[in-house]
Amino acid sequence: MADLRTNLAGITSPNPFWLASAPPTNSGYQVQRAFEAGWGGAVWKTLGDPILNVSSRYAAVHFNGQRVAGFNNIELITDRPLEVNLKEIYETKKKFPNHAVVASLMVEPNQEAWHEIVKKTEAAGVDGLELNFGCPHGMAERGMGSASGQVPELVEKQTYWAKEAADTPVIVKLTPNITDITATAEAAVRGGADAVSMINTINSLAGVDIDTWLPVPHVGGKGAHGGYCGPAVKPIALNMVSECARNNRINVPISGMGGVSNWQNAIEFMLMGASNVQICTAAMHHGFRIVEDLIDGLSTYLDERGILSVQDIIGKSVPTFSDWGNLDLNYKVVARINNEVCINCNKCHIACEDTSHQCIDMLNDPNGHAILQVREEDCVGCNLCSIVCPVDGAIDMVELKSDLPPMTWNERQSLIGSLKDRKVTK
Amino acid sequence: MSTSEPMIQRELQKRFTEVTPPLTNQEAFQESQRCLYCYDAPCIQACPTGIDIPTFIKKIASGNMKGSAKTIMTANPVGASCARVCPTEELCEGACVLNHSTKPILIGNLQRYATDWAIKNDQVLFKEGQSNGKSVAIVGGGPAGLSAARELALLGYSVTVYEAEKQAGGLDTYGIVSFRLPKAISLWEVEQIEKLGVTIKTGVKIGKDIPFHELLSTNDRVILAIGMANVPDLQIPGEQAEGVYDAIELVKTTKDAPFPTHLKDKKVVVIGAGNTAIDGATCSIRLGAENVKILYRRSEQEMTAYDFEYEFAKQDGVEFRWLTQPVEIVTNEAGQVKGMKCVKMKLSEAAEDGRRRTEPIPNSEFLIECDAIVKAIGQKRHLSFIEDLGLAHNDGVILINPATMETSNPKIYACGDVIFGKGQGEAMVVSAAQQGKTAAYHMHESLKETYSA
């Protein structure tokens, strides 16, 4: 069996699956249950000055009968006294010395406050610290969480203060509620972060009840924006991880999270540069037991490929992720419909006809059977047909060999530029 | 200890309750999500009334129940009945593209779910059209007649339906066993049509209570949707004995309480193997018959009952005696049925029409003991009535232009079972509904000139 042990900036854990700082890591009871189930690590629900929560806190987006495509919450950081949390952290770490226990921290943006909480928390025996600069609701209105996480200077300064006091590795958790996450990631690195983690939740309003016209969820008739997570945010999170991973100035490990729901998702994040993954919504949907398949699936995946350690896949896809301007303009794929497999639902036809490039014809074969056929000369290789096709193997996107050598937009522009320059010098 | 009559009736009521349970909300929601929402969907093409099936299913999924029911009922004025009685595996569900990859969508059950919603929530789905001053008389208030009436009412015609029975609905109301199609469903469809201003005169027999020519002279057009008559005689000795029943009449007596009790503990023999034979047999079982046998002179392959009906009858405990031809009804001295004398048959090679002929095996006579005989060998035609009208027909099957439903008299249209047979038309309720629509549209087309001027 492949070695699943991971190391994030010196924090080791038996496997790459950590519970993210959230309701599942609210107490020693829960974290210990998680470790018993097999989770490799847990980031304790954010410590700070205990807050008051409201009732009616979560909402979800269900899509076409599937529950929890996305998840929204307006719960704040821990509502339990710091001493209680620290005591339970101590006990948990004692029972599970090989598991990673990381404390998430959030205090006002001042040096003393950061020094104090870092010291107290480390005294409880944590393996590392995660600075919560991402929580988008409630705490942000008090100048904490994403309010400070959206300002690169504040990220840098607070990271620096935490690092001044810290002996254990400091992870900076970033908010996605910003135009370019690499700006704040760089700031964290400048402040001395040992690792960054992303993404925190995205500003969201889960819905409006069309019968009562009230926001979902509402607290006694009034709602406020929450933080969005779950499967629907995975592509956003994966992009942010990838952007940071390919940025040379962000030369610290990344802990990836945002919609990771299964072992395949975990592999995707790790291939794109995450050293481990953090999970919350999937556990909240199904319980801690999901970790069994996470471990089993990952392990089988690695074994089937003869990969000895999960660490060997970290960042392996990063070089394939670039800017649009570096894509080959002469590369061409087209759709091919396998009429043996096709069930003639005609969804590809109508999708192409109405919304794409009008290149799939509904025809009859010589025996009079309905078939669908792509006019390859008109197909732009957009993939839409294969995306809407409900049957595996009915539509293949196949590569057509190009007569032209590869040429990217950037290459083309620089070539045109050099030709222009030549004209001018003449 | 004897069982009291109310108890017996309560028990019978239970036995005649619809056997297929409705989909639960959860089931309907999940099943509707499974529909692929095909473009140019084959299920639509397979539906004789062309219900936009993906659309009505999508509307169940989106929670637009009224819209869903309306989509169904727009295309098929007897869509609630059809949801229950259509041979869906041969129509929409048989055409579902998911047959090739998983399981077809439960279209019939979803259609029932949507129309049940409309029934339960007392919805009025349509509004009559603005009056165009024209009137149409429809003879026969079954699926074909009602369907034509609904379409004509939407188009602004003044429509009167003449129905010989006490209630309209035809076979849907009287002729299909209530454990497949409760009477209330058919009557809801009738009521929907009445709410459009259609006058339905029940208990009126045209040709007896009102002469046909009167309809013809007082209306712009007449539609004949008179269906078929009772089951013909077996034409064997003993036919008049006490205990010989007409399957259609038998089913009719079980559509409402009080239920008959005369078949309790009886040995019943049903003659025929079509839809009505199955209904007669399963009704007899539910009425308490000790044993029910279906006798058919051909074999399993030739029987015209649907596979699901055959399965259902077998599950009910009905026995089948293939290649068995009744030759004489044996009676006791009181003239009551005591048995059926039969001969064994054998099948010959297929004839030109592809159907194999049968011939009796010599000296193979045997007796099946029974106390009751249910005839289900098809239905007679209203032959003399049709002859009186002077319409072209083939053995009582009114000849029509299948594109327009026009008879040999351009003022008279015909649809439903009255045109079914001799290679013309289809026997299904859903086909009758479509024919009613076709008749209405073409009649409208033919009358347009007369009032547009």
Coordinates of N, CA, C and O in Angstrom, one line a residue, chain A residues 94-147:
Chain A
K94 N -2.9 14.4 23.1 CA -2.3 13.3 24.0 C -2.8 11.9 23.5 O -2.0 11.0 23.4
K95 N -4.1 11.8 23.2 CA -4.7 10.6 22.7 C -4.2 10.2 21.3 O -4.1 9.0 21.0
F96 N -4.0 11.2 20.5 CA -3.6 11.0 19.1 C -2.4 11.7 18.8 O -2.4 12.7 18.0
P97 N -1.2 11.3 19.3 CA 0.0 12.1 19.1 C 0.4 12.1 17.6 O 1.1 13.1 17.2
N98 N 0.0 11.1 16.8 CA 0.5 11.1 15.4 C -0.4 11.9 14.5 O -0.1 12.0 13.3
H99 N -1.5 12.3 14.9 CA -2.4 13.0 14.1 C -2.1 14.5 14.2 O -1.6 15.0 15.2
A100 N -2.5 15.2 13.1 CA -2.2 16.7 13.1 C -3.3 17.4 13.8 O -4.5 17.3 13.4
V101 N -3.0 18.2 14.8 CA -4.0 19.1 15.4 C -3.5 20.5 15.2 O -2.5 20.9 15.7
V102 N -4.3 21.2 14.4 CA -3.9 22.6 14.1 C -5.0 23.5 14.7 O -6.2 23.2 14.6
A103 N -4.6 24.6 15.3 CA -5.6 25.5 15.8 C -5.8 26.7 14.9 O -4.8 27.3 14.4
S104 N -7.0 26.9 14.5 CA -7.4 28.1 13.7 C -7.5 29.3 14.7 O -8.2 29.1 15.8
L105 N -7.0 30.4 14.3 CA -7.0 31.6 15.2 C -7.6 32.8 14.6 O -7.4 33.0 13.4
M106 N -8.3 33.6 15.3 CA -8.8 34.9 14.8 C -8.9 35.8 16.0 O -9.6 35.6 16.9
V107 N -8.1 36.9 15.9 CA -8.2 38.0 16.9 C -8.2 39.3 16.2 O -8.0 39.4 15.0
E108 N -8.4 40.4 17.0 CA -8.4 41.7 16.4 C -7.0 41.9 15.8 O -6.0 41.4 16.3
P109 N -6.9 42.8 14.8 CA -5.6 43.0 14.2 C -4.7 43.9 15.1 O -4.5 45.0 14.8
N110 N -4.2 43.3 16.1 CA -3.1 44.0 16.9 C -2.1 43.0 17.4 O -2.4 41.8 17.7
Q111 N -0.9 43.5 17.6 CA 0.2 42.6 17.8 C 0.1 41.8 19.1 O 0.3 40.6 19.2
E112 N -0.3 42.5 20.2 CA -0.4 41.9 21.5 C -1.4 40.7 21.5 O -1.2 39.7 22.0
A113 N -2.6 41.0 20.9 CA -3.6 40.0 20.8 C -3.1 38.7 20.1 O -3.4 37.6 20.6
W114 N -2.4 38.9 19.0 CA -1.9 37.8 18.3 C -0.8 37.1 19.1 O -0.8 35.8 19.2
H115 N 0.1 37.8 19.8 CA 1.1 37.1 20.6 C 0.4 36.3 21.7 O 0.8 35.2 21.9
E116 N -0.6 36.9 22.3 CA -1.2 36.2 23.4 C -1.9 34.9 23.0 O -1.7 33.8 23.6
I117 N -2.6 34.9 21.9 CA -3.4 33.7 21.6 C -2.4 32.7 21.0 O -2.6 31.5 21.2
V118 N -1.4 33.1 20.3 CA -0.4 32.1 19.8 C 0.2 31.4 20.9 O 0.3 30.1 20.9
K119 N 0.6 32.1 21.9 CA 1.4 31.5 23.0 C 0.5 30.5 23.8 O 0.8 29.4 24.1
K120 N -0.8 31.0 24.1 CA -1.7 30.2 24.8 C -2.0 28.9 24.1 O -2.1 27.8 24.6
T121 N -2.2 29.0 22.8 CA -2.6 27.8 22.0 C -1.4 26.9 21.8 O -1.6 25.6 21.9
E122 N -0.2 27.4 21.6 CA 0.9 26.5 21.5 C 1.2 25.7 22.8 O 1.6 24.6 22.8
A123 N 0.8 26.4 23.9 CA 1.0 25.7 25.2 C 0.1 24.5 25.3 O 0.4 23.6 26.1
A124 N -0.9 24.4 24.5 CA -1.8 23.3 24.6 C -1.3 22.1 23.8 O -1.9 21.0 23.8
G125 N -0.3 22.3 23.0 CA 0.4 21.2 22.3 C 0.0 21.1 20.9 O 0.1 20.0 20.3
V126 N -0.5 22.2 20.2 CA -0.9 22.0 18.8 C 0.3 21.8 17.9 O 1.5 22.1 18.3
D127 N 0.1 21.2 16.8 CA 1.2 21.0 15.8 C 1.4 22.2 14.9 O 2.4 22.3 14.2
G128 N 0.4 23.1 14.9 CA 0.6 24.2 14.0 C -0.6 25.2 14.2 O -1.5 24.9 14.9
L129 N -0.5 26.3 13.5 CA -1.5 27.4 13.7 C -2.0 27.7 12.3 O -1.3 27.7 11.3
E130 N -3.3 28.0 12.2 CA -3.9 28.5 10.9 C -4.6 29.8 11.2 O -5.5 29.9 12.0
L131 N -4.1 30.9 10.6 CA -4.7 32.2 10.8 C -5.9 32.4 9.9 O -5.8 32.3 8.7
N132 N -7.0 32.6 10.6 CA -8.3 32.7 9.8 C -8.4 34.1 9.3 O -9.0 35.0 10.0
F133 N -8.0 34.4 8.1 CA -8.2 35.7 7.4 C -9.3 35.6 6.4 O -9.3 36.3 5.4
G134 N -10.2 34.6 6.6 CA -11.1 34.4 5.5 C -12.6 34.4 5.8 O -13.4 34.6 4.9
C135 N -12.9 34.2 7.1 CA -14.3 34.1 7.4 C -15.1 35.4 6.9 O -14.8 36.5 7.3
P136 N -16.1 35.2 6.0 CA -16.6 36.4 5.3 C -17.8 37.0 6.0 O -18.2 38.1 5.6
H137 N -18.3 36.4 7.0 CA -19.5 37.0 7.6 C -19.3 37.3 9.1 O -18.6 36.6 9.8
G138 N -20.1 38.2 9.6 CA -20.1 38.4 11.0 C -18.7 39.0 11.5 O -18.6 40.2 11.8
M139 N -17.7 38.1 11.6 CA -16.5 38.5 12.1 C -15.9 39.7 11.3 O -15.2 40.5 11.8
A140 N -16.1 39.6 10.0 CA -15.6 40.6 9.0 C -16.2 42.0 9.4 O -15.5 43.0 9.2
E141 N -17.4 42.0 9.8 CA -18.0 43.3 10.2 C -17.3 43.9 11.4 O -17.5 45.1 11.7
R142 N -16.6 43.1 12.1 CA -15.8 43.6 13.3 C -14.3 43.8 13.0 O -13.5 43.8 13.9
G143 N -14.0 43.8 11.7 CA -12.6 44.1 11.3 C -11.8 42.8 11.3 O -10.5 42.9 11.1
M144 N -12.3 41.7 11.5 CA -11.5 40.4 11.5 C -11.9 39.6 10.3 O -12.6 40.0 9.4
G145 N -11.4 38.3 10.2 CA -11.7 37.4 9.2 C -11.3 38.0 7.8 O -10.3 38.6 7.6
S146 N -12.3 37.9 6.9 CA -12.0 38.4 5.5 C -11.8 39.9 5.4 O -11.1 40.3 4.5
A147 N -12.3 40.6 6.4 CA -12.0 42.1 6.4 C -10.5 42.4 6.4 O -10.0 43.2 5.7

